Coordinates of C-alpha atoms and ligand atoms in Angstrom, one line a residue:
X212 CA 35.8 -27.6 68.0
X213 CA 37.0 -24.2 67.6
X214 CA 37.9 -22.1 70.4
X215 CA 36.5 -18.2 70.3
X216 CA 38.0 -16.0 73.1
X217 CA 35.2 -13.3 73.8
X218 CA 35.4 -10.5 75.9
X219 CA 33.2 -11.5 79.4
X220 CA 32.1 -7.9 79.9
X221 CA 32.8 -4.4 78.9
X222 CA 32.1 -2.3 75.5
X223 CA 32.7 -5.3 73.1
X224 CA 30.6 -7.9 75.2
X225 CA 27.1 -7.4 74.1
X226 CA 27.8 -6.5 70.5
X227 CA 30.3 -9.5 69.7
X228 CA 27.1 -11.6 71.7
X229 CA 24.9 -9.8 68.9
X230 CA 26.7 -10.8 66.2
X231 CA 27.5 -14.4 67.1
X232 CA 23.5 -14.9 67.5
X233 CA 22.7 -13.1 64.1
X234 CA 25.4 -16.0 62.6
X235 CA 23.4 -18.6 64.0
X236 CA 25.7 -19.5 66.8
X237 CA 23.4 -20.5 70.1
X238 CA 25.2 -21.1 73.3
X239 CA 24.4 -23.7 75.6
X240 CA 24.3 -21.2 78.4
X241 CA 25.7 -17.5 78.4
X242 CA 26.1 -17.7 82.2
X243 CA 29.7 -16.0 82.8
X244 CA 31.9 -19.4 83.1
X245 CA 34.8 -19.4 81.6
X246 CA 34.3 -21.9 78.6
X247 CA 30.5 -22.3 77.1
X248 CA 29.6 -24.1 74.3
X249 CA 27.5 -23.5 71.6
X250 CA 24.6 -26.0 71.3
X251 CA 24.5 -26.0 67.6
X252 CA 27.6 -24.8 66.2
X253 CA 31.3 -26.6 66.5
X254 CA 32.3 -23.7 68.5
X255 CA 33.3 -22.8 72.4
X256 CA 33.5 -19.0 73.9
X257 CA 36.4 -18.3 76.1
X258 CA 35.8 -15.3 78.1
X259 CA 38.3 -13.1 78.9
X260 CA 39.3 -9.6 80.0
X261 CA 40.0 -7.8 76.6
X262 CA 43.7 -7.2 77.6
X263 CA 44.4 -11.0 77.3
X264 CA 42.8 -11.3 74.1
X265 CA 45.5 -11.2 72.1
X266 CA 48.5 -13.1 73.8
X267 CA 45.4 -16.3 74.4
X268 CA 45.5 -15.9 70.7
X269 CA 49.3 -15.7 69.8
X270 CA 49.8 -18.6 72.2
X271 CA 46.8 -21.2 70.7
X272 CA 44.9 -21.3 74.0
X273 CA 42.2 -20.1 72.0
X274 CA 41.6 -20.5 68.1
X275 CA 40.5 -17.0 67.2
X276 CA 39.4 -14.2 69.3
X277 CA 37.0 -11.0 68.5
X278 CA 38.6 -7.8 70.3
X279 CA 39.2 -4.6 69.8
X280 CA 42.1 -3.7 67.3
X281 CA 43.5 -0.9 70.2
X282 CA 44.4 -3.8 72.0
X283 CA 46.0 -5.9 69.1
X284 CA 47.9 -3.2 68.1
X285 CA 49.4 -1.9 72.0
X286 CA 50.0 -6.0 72.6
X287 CA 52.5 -6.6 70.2
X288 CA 51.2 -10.4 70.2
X289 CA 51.8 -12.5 67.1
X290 CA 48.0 -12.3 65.6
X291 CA 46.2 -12.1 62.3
X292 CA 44.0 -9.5 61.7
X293 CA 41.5 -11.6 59.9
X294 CA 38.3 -9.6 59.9
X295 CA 37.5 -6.0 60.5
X296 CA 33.5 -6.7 62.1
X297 CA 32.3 -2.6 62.0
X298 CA 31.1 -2.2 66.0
X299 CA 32.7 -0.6 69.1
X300 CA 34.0 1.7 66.9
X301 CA 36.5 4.4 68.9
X302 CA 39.4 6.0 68.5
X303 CA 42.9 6.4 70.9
X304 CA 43.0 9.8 71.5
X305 CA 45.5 12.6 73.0
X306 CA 43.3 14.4 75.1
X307 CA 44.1 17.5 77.7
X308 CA 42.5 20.0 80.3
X309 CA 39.7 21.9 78.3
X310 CA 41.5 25.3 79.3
X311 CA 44.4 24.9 78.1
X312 CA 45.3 26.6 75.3
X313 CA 46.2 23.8 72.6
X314 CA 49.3 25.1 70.2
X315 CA 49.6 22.0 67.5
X316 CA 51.8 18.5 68.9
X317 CA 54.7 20.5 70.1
X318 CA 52.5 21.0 73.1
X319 CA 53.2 17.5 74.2
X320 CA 57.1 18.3 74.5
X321 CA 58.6 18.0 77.8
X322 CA 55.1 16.9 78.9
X323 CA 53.6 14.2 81.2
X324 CA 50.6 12.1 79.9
X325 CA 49.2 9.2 81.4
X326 CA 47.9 5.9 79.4
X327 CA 47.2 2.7 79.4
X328 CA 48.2 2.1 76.1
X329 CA 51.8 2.8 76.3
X330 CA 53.7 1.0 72.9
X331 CA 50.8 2.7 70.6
X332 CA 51.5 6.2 72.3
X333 CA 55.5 5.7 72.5
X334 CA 55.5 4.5 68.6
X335 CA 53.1 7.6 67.9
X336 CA 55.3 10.3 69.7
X337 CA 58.8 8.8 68.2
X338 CA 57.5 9.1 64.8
X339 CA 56.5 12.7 65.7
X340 CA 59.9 14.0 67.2
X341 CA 57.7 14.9 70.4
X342 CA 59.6 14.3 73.4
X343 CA 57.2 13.5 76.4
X344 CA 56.9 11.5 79.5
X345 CA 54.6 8.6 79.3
X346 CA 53.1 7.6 82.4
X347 CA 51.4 3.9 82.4
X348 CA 48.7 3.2 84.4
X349 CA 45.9 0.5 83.8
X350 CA 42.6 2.2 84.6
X351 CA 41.1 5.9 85.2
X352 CA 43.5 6.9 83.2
X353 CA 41.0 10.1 82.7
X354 CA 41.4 11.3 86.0
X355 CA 45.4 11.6 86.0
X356 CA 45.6 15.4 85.3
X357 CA 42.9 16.5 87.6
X358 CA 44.9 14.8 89.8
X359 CA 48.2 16.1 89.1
X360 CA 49.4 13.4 88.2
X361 CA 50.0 14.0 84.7
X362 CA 49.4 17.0 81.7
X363 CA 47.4 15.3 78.7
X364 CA 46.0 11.6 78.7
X365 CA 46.3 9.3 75.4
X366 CA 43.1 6.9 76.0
X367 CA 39.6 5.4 74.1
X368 CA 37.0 8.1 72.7
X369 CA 34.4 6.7 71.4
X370 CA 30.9 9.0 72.9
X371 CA 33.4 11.6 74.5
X372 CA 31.3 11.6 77.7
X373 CA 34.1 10.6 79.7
X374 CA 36.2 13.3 78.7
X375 CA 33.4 16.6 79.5
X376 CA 33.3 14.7 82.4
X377 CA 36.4 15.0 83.5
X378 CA 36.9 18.7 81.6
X379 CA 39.4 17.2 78.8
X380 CA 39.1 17.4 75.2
X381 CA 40.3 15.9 72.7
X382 CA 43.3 17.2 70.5
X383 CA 44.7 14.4 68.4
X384 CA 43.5 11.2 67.0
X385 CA 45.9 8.6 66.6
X386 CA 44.1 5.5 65.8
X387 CA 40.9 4.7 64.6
X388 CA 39.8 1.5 66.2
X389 CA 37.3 -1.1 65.9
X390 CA 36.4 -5.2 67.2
X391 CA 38.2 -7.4 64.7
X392 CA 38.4 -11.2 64.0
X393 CA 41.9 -12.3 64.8
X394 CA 43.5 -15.6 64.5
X395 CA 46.9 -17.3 64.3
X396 CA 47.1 -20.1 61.8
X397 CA 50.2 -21.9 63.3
X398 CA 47.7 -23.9 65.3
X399 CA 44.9 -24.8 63.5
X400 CA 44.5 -28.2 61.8
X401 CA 42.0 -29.2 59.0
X402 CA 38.7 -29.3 61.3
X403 CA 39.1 -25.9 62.9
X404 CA 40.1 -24.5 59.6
X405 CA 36.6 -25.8 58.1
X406 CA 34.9 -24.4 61.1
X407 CA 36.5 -21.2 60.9
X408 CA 35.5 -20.6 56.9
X409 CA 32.3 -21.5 58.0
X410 CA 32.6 -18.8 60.6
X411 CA 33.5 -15.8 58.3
X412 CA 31.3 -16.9 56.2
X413 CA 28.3 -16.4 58.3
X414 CA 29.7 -13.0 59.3
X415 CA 30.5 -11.8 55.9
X416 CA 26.3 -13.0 55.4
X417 CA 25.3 -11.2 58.4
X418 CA 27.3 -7.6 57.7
X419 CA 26.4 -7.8 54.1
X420 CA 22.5 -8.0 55.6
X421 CA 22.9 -5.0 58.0
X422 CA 21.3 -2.1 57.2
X423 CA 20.1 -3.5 54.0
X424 CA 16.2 -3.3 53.3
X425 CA 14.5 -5.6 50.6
X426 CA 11.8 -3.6 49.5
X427 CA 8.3 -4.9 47.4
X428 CA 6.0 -2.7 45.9
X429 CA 3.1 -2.7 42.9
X430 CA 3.8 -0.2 39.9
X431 CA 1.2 0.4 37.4
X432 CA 3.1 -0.9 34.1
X433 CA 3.0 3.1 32.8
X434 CA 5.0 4.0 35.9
X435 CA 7.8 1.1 35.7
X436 CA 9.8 3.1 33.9
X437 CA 9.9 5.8 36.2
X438 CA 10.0 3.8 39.5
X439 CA 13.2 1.9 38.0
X440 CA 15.2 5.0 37.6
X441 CA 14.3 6.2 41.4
X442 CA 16.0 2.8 42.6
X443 CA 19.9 4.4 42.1
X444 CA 22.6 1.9 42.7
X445 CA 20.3 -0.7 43.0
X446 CA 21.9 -3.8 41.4
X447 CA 19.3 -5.2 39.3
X448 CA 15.6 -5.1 41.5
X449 CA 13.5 -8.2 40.0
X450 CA 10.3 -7.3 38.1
X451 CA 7.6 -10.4 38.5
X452 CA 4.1 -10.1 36.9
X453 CA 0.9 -9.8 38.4
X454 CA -2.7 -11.6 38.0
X455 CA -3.4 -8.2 36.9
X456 CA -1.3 -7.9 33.5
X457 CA -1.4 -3.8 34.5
X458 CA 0.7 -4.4 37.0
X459 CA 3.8 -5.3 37.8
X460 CA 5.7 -6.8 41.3
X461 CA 8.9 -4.8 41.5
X462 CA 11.4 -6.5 44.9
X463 CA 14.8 -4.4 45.5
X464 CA 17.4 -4.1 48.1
X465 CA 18.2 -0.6 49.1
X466 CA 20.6 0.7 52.0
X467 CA 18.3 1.9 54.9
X468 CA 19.5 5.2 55.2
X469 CA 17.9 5.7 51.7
X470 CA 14.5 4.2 53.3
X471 CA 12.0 6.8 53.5
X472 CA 13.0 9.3 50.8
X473 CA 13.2 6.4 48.3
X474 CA 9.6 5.5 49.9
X475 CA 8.3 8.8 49.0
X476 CA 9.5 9.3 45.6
X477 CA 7.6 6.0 45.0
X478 CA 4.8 6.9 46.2
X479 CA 4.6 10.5 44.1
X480 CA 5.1 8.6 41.1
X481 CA 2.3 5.9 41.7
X482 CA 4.2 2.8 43.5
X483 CA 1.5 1.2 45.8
X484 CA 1.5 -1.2 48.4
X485 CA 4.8 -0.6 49.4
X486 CA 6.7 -3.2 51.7
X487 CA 9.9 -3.4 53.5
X488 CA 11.7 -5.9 55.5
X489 CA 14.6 -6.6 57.3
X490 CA 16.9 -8.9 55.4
X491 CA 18.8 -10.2 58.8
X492 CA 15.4 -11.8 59.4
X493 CA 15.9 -14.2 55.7
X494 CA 19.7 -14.6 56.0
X495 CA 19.7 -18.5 57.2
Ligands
PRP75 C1 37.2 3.4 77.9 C2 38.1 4.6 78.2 C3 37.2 5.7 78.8 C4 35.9 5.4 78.1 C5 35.7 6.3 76.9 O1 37.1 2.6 78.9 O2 39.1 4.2 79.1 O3 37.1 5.5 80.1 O4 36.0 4.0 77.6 O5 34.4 6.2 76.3 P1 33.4 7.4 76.0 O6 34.2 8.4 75.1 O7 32.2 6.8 75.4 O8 33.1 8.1 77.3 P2 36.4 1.1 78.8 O9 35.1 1.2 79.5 O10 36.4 0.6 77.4 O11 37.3 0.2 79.7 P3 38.7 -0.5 79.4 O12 39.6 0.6 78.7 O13 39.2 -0.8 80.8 O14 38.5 -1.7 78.6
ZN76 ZN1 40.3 -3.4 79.0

């Protein structure tokens, strides 16, 4: 059985819940205990608060954990990054008072500015010969300079509505961040091993289906030709015939955001019967 800690609520919950379920992965119950099983799958969910993600990992209370690479990277915990998984994408920022006139990093010098995220911000201000005041505190961090209680904040971006809200505004990215798949292999013995190639397997299946479209269509034989050449990039789309020998099945797999001008091309140069589906809905 291999032990997945999972955040049990906040930005990564419902995707990393998303993502389990597209791999096949069904719970017995996704009522907030602590430890749930899956019903179908040699796996259990731990759920945690994302902070305690890591060091659950680094210390083998749980197998593997899917969290948000911020927090790998501020808790210095002895983790594998084993997977990047592409959602709750955000980025630690430098933000400070929207009227304030913003002269480059130099601004920071001598400066007071509030985080939760201290070791990413300290590392990040050393390398930059800025010499400022970090001030850790564990929540609202967005509210400290309205407050007084500090100049700038270094904190998560990812809409920006938080910062208009509090009349910040972003003047620096540090780190681009994103869930990831970590692990720590000291612990793991043959079974769990199995279980977790199995795992990435199914995830590398699922994110190689998303946003893909697998597309069918008829093309008069006279107009193969052309329809071939509007398919770019396409690896290889599979031409089957039809009862009709003047006709011809073409099936392709095209990226989504392609979708609709691909789908008019077609249809200008005489595709008919055009047909797309989602290919999450045939990955097994
Ligand atoms: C983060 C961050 C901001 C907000 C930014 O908190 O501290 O409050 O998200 O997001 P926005 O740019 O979309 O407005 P989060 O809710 O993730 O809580 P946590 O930091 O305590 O995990
Ligand atoms: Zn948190």
């Amino acid at each position: 059985m291999l032990r997945i800690a999972v955040q049990s609520k906040g930005r990564l919950y419902d995707e990393t819940m998303d993502l389990l379920k597209a791999a096949g992965i069904k719970l017995v119950a996704v009522k907030r205990t602590l430890l749930v099983p899956s019903r179908n799958f040699p796996v259990e969910l731990l759920f945690l608060r994302d902070d305690d993600i890591p060091a659950s990992v680094a210390s083998g209370t749980a197998d593997v954990g899917i969290v948000g690479l911020n927090e790998v990277l501020e808790k210095r915990q002895y983790v594998n990054v084993l997977r990047p998984l592409g959602f709750s994408r955000c980025r630690l920022s430098l933000a400070i008072p929207k009227d304030e006139e913003y002269t480059g990093l130099e601004w920071f010098n001598g400066k007071t500015i509030a985080t939760s995220y201290p070791n990413v911000l300290n590392e990040f201000l050393e390398k930059q010969n800025i010499d400022a005041c970090v001030h850790e505190i564990s929540g609202s961090v967005e509210v400290a300079p309205g407050i007084g209680m500090a100049d700038g904040i270094f904190d998560i971006v990812s809409s920006g509505g938080t910062l208009i809200s509090n009349n910040l505004k972003e003047v620096e990215t540090v780190i681009d961040s994103e869930a990831v798949l970590i692990g720590n292999d000291k612990y793991l013995n043959d079974e769990k091993r199995e279980v977790l190639d199995e795992l990435i397997f199914r995830i590398e299946a699922v994110k190689a289906a998303e946003k893909k479209k697998y597309m069918l269509m008829n093309v008069p034989l006279d107009k193969l030709d052309a329809v071939l050449e509007i398919l770019p990039g396409i690896k290889s789309p599979t031409i089957l015939p039809l009862a009709d020998d003047r006709w011809r099945s073409v099936h392709a797999v095209l990226d989504e955001k392609d979708l609709w001008s691909v789908i008019n091309q077609l249809k200008n140069v005489g595709a008919e019967g055009i047909l797309v589906l989602n290919i999450e809905e045939m990955v097994p």
